[in-house]
PDB file of C-alpha atoms in Angstrom:
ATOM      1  CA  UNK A  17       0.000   0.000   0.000  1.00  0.00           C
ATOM      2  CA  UNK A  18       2.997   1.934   0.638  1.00  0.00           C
ATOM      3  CA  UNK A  19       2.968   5.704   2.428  1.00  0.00           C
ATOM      4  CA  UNK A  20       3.456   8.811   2.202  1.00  0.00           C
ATOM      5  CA  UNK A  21       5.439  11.447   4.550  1.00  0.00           C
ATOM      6  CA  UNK A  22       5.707  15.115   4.940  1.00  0.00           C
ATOM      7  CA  UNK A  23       8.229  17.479   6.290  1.00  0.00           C
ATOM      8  CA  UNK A  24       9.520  20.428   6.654  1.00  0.00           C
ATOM      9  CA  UNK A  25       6.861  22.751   7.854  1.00  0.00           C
ATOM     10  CA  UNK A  26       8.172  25.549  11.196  1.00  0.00           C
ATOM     11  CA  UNK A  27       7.299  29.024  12.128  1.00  0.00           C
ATOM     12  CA  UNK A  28       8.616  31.935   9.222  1.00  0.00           C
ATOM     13  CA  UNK A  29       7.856  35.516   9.145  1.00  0.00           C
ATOM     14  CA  UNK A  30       5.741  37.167   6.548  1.00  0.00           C
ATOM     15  CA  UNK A  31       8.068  37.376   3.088  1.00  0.00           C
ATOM     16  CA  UNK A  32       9.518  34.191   4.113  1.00  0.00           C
ATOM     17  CA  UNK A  33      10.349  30.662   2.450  1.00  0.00           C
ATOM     18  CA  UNK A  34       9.817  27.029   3.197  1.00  0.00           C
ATOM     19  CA  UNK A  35      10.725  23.870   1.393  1.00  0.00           C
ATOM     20  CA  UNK A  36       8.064  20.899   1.722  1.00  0.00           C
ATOM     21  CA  UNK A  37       9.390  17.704   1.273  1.00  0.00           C
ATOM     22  CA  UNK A  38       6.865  14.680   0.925  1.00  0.00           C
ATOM     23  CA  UNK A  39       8.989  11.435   1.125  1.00  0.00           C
ATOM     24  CA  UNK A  40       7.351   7.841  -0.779  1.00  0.00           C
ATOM     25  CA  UNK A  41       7.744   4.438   0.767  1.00  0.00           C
ATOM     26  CA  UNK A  42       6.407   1.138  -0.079  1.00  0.00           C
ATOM     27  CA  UNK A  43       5.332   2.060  -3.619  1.00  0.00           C
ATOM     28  CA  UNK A  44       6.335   2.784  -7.061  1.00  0.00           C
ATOM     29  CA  UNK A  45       6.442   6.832  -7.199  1.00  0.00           C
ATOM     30  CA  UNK A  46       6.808   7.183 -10.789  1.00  0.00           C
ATOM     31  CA  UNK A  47       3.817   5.498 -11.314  1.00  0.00           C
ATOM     32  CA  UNK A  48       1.654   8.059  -9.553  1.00  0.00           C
ATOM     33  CA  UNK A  49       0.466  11.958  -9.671  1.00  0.00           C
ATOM     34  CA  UNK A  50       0.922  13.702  -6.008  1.00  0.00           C
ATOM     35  CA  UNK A  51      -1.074  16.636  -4.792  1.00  0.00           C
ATOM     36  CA  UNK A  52      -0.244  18.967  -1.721  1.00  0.00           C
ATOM     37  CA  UNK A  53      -3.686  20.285   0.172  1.00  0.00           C
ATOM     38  CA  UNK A  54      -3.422  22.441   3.372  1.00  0.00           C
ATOM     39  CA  UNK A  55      -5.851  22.735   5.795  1.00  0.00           C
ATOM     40  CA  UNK A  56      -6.176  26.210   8.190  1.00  0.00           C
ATOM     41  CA  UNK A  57      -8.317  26.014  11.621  1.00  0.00           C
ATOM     42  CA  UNK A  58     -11.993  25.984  11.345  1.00  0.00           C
ATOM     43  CA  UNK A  59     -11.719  25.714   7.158  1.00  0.00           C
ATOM     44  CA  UNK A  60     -11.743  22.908   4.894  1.00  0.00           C
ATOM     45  CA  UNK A  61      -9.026  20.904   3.181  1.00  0.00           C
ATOM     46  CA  UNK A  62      -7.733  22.734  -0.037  1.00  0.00           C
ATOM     47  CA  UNK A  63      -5.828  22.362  -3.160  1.00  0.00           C
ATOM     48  CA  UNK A  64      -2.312  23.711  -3.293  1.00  0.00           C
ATOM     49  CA  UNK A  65      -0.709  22.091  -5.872  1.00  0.00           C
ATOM     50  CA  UNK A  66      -0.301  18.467  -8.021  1.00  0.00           C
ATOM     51  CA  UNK A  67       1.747  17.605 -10.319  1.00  0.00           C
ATOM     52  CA  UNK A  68       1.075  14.280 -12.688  1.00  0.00           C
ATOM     53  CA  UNK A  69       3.661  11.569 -12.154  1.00  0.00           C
ATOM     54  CA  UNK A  70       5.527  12.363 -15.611  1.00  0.00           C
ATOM     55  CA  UNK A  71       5.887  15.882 -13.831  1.00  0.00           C
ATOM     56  CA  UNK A  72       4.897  17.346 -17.101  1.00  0.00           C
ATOM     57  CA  UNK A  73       1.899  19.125 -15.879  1.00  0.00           C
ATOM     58  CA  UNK A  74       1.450  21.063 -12.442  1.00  0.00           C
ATOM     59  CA  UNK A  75      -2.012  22.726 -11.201  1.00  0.00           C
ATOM     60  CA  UNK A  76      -1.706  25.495  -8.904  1.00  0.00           C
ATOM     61  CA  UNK A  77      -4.169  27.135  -6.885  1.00  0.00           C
ATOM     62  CA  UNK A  78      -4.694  30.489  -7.720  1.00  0.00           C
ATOM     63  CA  UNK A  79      -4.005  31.743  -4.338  1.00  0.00           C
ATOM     64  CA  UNK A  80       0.056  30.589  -4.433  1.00  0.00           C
ATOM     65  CA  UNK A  81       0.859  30.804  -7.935  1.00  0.00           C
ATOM     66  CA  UNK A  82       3.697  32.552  -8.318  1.00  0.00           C
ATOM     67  CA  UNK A  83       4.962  32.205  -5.104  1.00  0.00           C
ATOM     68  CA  UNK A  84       5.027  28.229  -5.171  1.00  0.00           C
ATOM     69  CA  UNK A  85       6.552  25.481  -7.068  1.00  0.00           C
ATOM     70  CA  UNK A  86       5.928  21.550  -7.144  1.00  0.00           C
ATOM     71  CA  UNK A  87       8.603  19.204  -8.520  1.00  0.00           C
ATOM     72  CA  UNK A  88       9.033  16.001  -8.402  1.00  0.00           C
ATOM     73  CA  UNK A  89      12.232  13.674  -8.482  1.00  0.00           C
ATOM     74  CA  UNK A  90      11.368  10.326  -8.641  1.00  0.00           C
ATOM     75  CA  UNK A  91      14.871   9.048  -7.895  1.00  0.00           C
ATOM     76  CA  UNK A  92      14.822  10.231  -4.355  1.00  0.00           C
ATOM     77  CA  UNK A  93      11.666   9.245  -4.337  1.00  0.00           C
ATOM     78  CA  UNK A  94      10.137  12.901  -3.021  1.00  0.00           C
ATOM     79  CA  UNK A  95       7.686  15.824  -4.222  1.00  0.00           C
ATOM     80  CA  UNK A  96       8.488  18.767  -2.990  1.00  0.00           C
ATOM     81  CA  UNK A  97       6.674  22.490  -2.384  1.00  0.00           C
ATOM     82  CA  UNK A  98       9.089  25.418  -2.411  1.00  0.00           C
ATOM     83  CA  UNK A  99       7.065  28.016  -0.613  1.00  0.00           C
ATOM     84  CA  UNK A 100       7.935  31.785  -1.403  1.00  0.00           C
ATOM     85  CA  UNK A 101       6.803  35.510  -0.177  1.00  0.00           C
ATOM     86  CA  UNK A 102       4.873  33.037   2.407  1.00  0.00           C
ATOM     87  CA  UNK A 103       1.893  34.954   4.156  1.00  0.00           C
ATOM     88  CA  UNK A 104      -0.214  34.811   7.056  1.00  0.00           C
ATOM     89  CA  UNK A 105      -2.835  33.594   5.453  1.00  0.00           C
ATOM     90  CA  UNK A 106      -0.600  30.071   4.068  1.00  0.00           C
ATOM     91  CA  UNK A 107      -0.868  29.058   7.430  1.00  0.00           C
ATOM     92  CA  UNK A 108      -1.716  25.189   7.661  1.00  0.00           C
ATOM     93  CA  UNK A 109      -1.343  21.971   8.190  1.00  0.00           C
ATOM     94  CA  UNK A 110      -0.027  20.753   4.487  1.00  0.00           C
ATOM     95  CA  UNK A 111      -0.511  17.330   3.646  1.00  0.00           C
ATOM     96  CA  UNK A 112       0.533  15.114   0.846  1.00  0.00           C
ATOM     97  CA  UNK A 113      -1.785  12.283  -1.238  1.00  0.00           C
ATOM     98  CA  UNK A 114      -1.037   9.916  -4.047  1.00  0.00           C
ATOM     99  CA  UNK A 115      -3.260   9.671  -6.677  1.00  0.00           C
ATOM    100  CA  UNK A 116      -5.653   7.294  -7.192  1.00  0.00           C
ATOM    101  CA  UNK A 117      -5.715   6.154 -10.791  1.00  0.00           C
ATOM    102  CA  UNK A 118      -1.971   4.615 -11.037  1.00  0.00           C
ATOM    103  CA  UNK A 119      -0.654   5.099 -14.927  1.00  0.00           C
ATOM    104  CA  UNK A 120      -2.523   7.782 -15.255  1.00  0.00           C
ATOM    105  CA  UNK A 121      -1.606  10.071 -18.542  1.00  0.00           C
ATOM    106  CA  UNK A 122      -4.543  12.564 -17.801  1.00  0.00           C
ATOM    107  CA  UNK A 123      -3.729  15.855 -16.491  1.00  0.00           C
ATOM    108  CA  UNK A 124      -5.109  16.722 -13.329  1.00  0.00           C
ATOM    109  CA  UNK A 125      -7.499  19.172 -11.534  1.00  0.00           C
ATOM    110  CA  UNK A 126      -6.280  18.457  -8.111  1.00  0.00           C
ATOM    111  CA  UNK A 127      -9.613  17.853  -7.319  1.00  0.00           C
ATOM    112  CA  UNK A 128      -9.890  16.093  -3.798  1.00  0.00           C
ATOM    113  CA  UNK A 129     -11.431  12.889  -5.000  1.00  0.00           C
ATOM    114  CA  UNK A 130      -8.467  11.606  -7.263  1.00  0.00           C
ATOM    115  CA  UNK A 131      -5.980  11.592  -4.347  1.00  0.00           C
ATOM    116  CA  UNK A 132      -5.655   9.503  -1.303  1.00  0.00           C
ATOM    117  CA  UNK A 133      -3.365   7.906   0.598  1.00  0.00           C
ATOM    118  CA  UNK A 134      -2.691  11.194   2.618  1.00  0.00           C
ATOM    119  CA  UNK A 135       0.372  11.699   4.860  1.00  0.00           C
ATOM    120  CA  UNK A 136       0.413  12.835   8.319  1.00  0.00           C
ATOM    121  CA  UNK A 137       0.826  16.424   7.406  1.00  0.00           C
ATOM    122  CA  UNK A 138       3.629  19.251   8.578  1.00  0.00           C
ATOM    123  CA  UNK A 139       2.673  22.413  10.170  1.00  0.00           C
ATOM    124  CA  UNK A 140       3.005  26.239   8.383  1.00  0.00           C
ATOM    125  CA  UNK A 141       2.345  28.358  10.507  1.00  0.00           C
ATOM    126  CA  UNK A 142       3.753  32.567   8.727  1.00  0.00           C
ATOM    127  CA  UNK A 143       3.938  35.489  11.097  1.00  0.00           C
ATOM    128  CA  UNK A 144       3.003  38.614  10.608  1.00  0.00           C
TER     129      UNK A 144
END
């Protein structure tokens, strides 16, 4: 079934950077799109980022692009989320999910319901 790890996450000021790192085990990684969700207190889970497992296509939400980038390398077996200009408002527990379909060649929405498999997650947490 394999899993999936994240790390990383601390306390930064405003205008800060972090570097995600979610770390595969127990399964093939090329064979599988990841996506990065955070979740704030008192809101819902919600799309950061996912990139397919060819790393050839990369869905951002529209409130870090610009400021974040997903990449993938599949020999070290990681995905990670470089996290620029950080604000208040990225704070979050960040979380990591494999994709459902394995072999997928579609692109992806990063919609919720093709991911599983979701890590432990690593806490953000961006002073002001």
């Amino acid at each position: 079934q394999g899993q999936l790890v994240e790390s990383g996450g601390g306390l930064v000021q405003s205008g800060g950077s972090l570097r995600l790192s979610c770390a595969a085990s127990g399964f093939y990684l090329p064979y599988y799109g990841i996506a990065w969700y955070r979740q704030a207190p008192g809101k819902e889970r919600e799309a950061v980022a996912c990139i397919t497992r060819s790393g050839g296509f990369i869905f951002y939400a529209d409130s870090v692009k610009g400021r974040f980038i997903l990449s993938r390398d599949n020999a070290k077996r990681t995905v990670d989320l470089q996290m620029n200009n950080l604000k208040p408002e990225d704070t979050a527990v960040y979380y990591c999910g494999r994709r459902r379909e394995i072999l997928s060649i579609a692109s992806t929405t990063c919609a919720a319901d093709e991911y599983n498999g979701w890590g432990q997650g690593t806490q953000v947490t961006v002073s002001s």
